[in-house]
PDB file of C-alpha atoms in Angstrom:
ATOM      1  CA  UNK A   6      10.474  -1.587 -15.808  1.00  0.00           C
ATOM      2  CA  UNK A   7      10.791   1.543 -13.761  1.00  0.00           C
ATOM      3  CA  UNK A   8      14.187   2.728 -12.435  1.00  0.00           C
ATOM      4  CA  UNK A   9      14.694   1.997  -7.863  1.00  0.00           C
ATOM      5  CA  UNK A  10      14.271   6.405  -7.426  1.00  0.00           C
ATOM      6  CA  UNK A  11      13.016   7.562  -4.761  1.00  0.00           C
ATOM      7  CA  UNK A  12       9.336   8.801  -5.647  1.00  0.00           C
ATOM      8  CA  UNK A  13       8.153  11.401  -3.544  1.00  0.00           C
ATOM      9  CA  UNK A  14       8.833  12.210   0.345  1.00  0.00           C
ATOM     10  CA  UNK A  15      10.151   9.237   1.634  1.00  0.00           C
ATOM     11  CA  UNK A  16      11.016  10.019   5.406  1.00  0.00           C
ATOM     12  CA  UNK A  17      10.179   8.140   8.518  1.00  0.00           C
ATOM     13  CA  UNK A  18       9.447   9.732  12.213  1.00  0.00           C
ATOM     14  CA  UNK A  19      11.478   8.300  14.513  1.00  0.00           C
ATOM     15  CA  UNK A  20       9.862   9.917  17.411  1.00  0.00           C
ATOM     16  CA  UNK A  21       6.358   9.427  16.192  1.00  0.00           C
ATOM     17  CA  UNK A  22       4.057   7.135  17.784  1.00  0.00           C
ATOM     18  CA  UNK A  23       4.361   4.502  15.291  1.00  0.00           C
ATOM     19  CA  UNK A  24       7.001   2.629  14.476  1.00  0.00           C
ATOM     20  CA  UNK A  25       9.316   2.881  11.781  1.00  0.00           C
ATOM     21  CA  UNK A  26       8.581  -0.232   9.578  1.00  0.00           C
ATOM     22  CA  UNK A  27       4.951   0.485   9.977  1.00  0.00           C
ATOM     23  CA  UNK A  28       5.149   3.863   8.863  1.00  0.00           C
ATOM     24  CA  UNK A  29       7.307   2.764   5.188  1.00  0.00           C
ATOM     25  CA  UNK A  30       4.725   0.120   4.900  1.00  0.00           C
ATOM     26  CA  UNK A  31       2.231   2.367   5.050  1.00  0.00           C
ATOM     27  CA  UNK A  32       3.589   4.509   2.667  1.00  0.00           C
ATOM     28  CA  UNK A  33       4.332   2.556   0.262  1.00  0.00           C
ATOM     29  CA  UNK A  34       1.231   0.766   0.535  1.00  0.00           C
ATOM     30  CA  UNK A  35      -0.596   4.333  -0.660  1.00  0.00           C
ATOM     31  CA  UNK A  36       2.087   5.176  -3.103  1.00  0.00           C
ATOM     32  CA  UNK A  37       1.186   1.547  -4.423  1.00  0.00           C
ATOM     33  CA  UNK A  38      -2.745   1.804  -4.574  1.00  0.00           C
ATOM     34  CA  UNK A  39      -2.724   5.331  -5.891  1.00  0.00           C
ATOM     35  CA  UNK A  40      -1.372   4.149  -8.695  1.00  0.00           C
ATOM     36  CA  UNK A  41       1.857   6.550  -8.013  1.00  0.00           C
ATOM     37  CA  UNK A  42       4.214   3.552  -8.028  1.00  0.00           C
ATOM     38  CA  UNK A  43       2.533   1.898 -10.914  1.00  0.00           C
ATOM     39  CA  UNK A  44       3.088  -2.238 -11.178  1.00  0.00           C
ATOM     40  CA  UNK A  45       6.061  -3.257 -11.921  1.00  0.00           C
ATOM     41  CA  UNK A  46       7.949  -0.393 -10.042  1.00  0.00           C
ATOM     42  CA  UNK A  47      11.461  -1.219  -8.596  1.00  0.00           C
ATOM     43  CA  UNK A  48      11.115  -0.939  -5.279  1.00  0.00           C
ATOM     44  CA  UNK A  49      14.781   0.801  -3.760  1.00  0.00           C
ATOM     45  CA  UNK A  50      16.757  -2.288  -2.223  1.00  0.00           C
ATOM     46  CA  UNK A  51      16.471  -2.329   1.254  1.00  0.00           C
ATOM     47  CA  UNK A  52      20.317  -1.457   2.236  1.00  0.00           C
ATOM     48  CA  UNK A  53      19.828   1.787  -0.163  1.00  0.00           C
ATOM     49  CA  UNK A  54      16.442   2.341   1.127  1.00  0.00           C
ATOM     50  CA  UNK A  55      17.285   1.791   4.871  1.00  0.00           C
ATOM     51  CA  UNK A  56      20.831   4.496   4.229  1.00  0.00           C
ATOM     52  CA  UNK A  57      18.143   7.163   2.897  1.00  0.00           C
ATOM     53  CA  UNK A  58      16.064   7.127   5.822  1.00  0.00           C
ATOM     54  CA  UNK A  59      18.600   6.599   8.048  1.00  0.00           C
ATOM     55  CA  UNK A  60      17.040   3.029   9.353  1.00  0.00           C
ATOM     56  CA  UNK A  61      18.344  -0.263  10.481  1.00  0.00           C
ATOM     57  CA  UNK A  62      18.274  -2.579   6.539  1.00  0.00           C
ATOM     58  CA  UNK A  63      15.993  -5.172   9.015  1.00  0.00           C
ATOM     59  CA  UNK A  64      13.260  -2.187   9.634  1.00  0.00           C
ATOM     60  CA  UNK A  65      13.033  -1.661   6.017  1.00  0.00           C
ATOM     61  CA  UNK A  66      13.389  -5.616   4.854  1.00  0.00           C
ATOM     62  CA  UNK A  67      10.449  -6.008   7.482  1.00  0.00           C
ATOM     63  CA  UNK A  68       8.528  -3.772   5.868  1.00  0.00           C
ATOM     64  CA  UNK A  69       8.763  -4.997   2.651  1.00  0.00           C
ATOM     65  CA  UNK A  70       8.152  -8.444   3.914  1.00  0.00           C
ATOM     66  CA  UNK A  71       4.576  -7.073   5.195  1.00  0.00           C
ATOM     67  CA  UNK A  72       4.157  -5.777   1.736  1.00  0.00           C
ATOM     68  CA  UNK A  73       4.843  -8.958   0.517  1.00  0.00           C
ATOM     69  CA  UNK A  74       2.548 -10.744   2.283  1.00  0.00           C
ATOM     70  CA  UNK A  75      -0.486  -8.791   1.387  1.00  0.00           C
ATOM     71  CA  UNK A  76       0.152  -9.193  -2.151  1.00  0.00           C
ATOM     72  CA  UNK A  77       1.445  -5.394  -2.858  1.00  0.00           C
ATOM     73  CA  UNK A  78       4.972  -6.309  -4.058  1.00  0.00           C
ATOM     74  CA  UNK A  79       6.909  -9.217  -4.905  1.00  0.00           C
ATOM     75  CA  UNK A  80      10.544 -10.238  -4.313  1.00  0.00           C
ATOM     76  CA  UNK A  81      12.495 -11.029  -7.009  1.00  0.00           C
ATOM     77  CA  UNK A  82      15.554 -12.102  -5.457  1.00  0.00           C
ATOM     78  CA  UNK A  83      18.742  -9.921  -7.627  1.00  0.00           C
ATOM     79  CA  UNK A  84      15.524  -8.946  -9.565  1.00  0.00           C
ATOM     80  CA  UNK A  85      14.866  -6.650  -6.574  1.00  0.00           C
ATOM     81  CA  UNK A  86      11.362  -6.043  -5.353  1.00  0.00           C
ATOM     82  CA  UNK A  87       8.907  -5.070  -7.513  1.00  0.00           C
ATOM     83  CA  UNK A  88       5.151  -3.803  -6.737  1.00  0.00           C
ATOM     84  CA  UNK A  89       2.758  -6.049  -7.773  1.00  0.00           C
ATOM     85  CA  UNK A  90       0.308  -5.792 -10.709  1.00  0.00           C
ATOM     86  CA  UNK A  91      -2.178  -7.835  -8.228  1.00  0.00           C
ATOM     87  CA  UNK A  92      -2.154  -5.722  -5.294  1.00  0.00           C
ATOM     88  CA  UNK A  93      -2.966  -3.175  -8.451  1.00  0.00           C
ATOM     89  CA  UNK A  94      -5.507  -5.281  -9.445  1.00  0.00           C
ATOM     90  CA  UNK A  95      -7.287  -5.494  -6.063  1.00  0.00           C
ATOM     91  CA  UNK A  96      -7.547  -1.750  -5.715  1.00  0.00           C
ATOM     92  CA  UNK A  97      -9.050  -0.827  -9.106  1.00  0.00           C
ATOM     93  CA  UNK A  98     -11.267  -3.642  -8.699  1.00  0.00           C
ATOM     94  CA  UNK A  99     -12.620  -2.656  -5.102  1.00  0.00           C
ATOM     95  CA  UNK A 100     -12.756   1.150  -6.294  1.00  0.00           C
ATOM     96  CA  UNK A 101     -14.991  -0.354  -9.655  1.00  0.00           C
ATOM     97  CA  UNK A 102     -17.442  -2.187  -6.805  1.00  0.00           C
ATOM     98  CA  UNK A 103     -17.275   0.718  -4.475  1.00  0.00           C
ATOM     99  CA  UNK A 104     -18.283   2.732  -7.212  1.00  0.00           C
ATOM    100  CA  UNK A 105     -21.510   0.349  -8.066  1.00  0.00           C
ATOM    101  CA  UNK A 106     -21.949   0.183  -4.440  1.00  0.00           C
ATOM    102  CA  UNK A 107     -22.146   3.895  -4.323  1.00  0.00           C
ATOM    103  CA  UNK A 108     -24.600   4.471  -7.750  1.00  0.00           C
ATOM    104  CA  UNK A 109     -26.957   1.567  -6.327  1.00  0.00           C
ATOM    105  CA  UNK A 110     -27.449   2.975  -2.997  1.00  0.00           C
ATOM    106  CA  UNK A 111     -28.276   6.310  -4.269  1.00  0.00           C
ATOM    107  CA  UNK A 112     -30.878   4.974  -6.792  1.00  0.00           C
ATOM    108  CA  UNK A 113     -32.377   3.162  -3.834  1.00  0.00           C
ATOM    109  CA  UNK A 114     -31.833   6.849  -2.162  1.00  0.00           C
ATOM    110  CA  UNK A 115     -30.400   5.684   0.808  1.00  0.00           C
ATOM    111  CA  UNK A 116     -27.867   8.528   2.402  1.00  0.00           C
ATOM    112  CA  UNK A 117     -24.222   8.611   2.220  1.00  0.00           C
ATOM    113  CA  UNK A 118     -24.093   7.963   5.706  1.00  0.00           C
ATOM    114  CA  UNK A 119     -26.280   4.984   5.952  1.00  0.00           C
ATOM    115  CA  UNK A 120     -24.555   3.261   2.997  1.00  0.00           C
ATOM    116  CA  UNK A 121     -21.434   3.764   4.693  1.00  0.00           C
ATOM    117  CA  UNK A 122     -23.025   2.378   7.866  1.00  0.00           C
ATOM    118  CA  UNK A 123     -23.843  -1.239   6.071  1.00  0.00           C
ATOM    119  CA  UNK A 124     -20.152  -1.680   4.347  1.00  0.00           C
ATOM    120  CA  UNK A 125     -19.435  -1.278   8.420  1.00  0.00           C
ATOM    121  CA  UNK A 126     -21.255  -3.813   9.691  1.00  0.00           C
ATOM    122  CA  UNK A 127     -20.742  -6.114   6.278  1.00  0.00           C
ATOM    123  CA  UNK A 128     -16.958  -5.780   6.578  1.00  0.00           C
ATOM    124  CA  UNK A 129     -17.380  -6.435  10.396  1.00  0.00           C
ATOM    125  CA  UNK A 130     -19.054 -10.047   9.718  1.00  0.00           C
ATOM    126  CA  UNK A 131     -15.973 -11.400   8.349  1.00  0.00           C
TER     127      UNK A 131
END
């Protein structure tokens, strides 16, 4: 498994509009479906984590307990937390039907924008 670094630019904006637990999340959450923190990645532990960024440990554990609940990492207890091969999964699997999404609508020549326009309103009727 993959070593706890500290992959990329991991900084939060304490003055920014949003807050701090939302903004790790966040980030994580795209290092995670890019494929940047692959599964199985060591996530830092959240006292290490919350020393870097200069955050309360509770702002990062919350963070990672949003992760957690949409499936991007697990928690391993000493284990630490790890990101999850399903949250993985998920995201190659919605890029694979976006990209028959995409190849179908252009063989039935409808424009970028109006395919677009029906995910909208399908993803709005659940």
């Amino acid at each position: 498994m993959p070593d706890a670094g500290f992959p990329g630019d991991w900084s939060v904006d304490a003055a920014g509009g949003t807050p701090p637990y939302e903004q790790l999340r966040a980030h994580v959450l795209e290092l995670a479906t890019s494929g940047e923190l692959p599964a199985g990645y060591r996530l830092p532990p959240v006292r290490a984590l919350a020393e870097r960024l200069d955050l309360a440990a509770n702002t990062v554990a919350r963070a990672y307990k949003e992760l957690e609940a949409d499936g991007i990492v697990e928690t391993h207890g000493r284990g630490g937390t790890l990101v999850s091969a399903q949250g993985d999964a998920a995201h190659r699997a919605a890029q694979h039907a976006a990209a028959d999404y995409a190849a179908k609508t252009r063989s039935l020549g409808l424009a970028p924008d109006e395919a677009l326009e029906l995910v909208a309103q399908a993803l709005k009727l659940r």
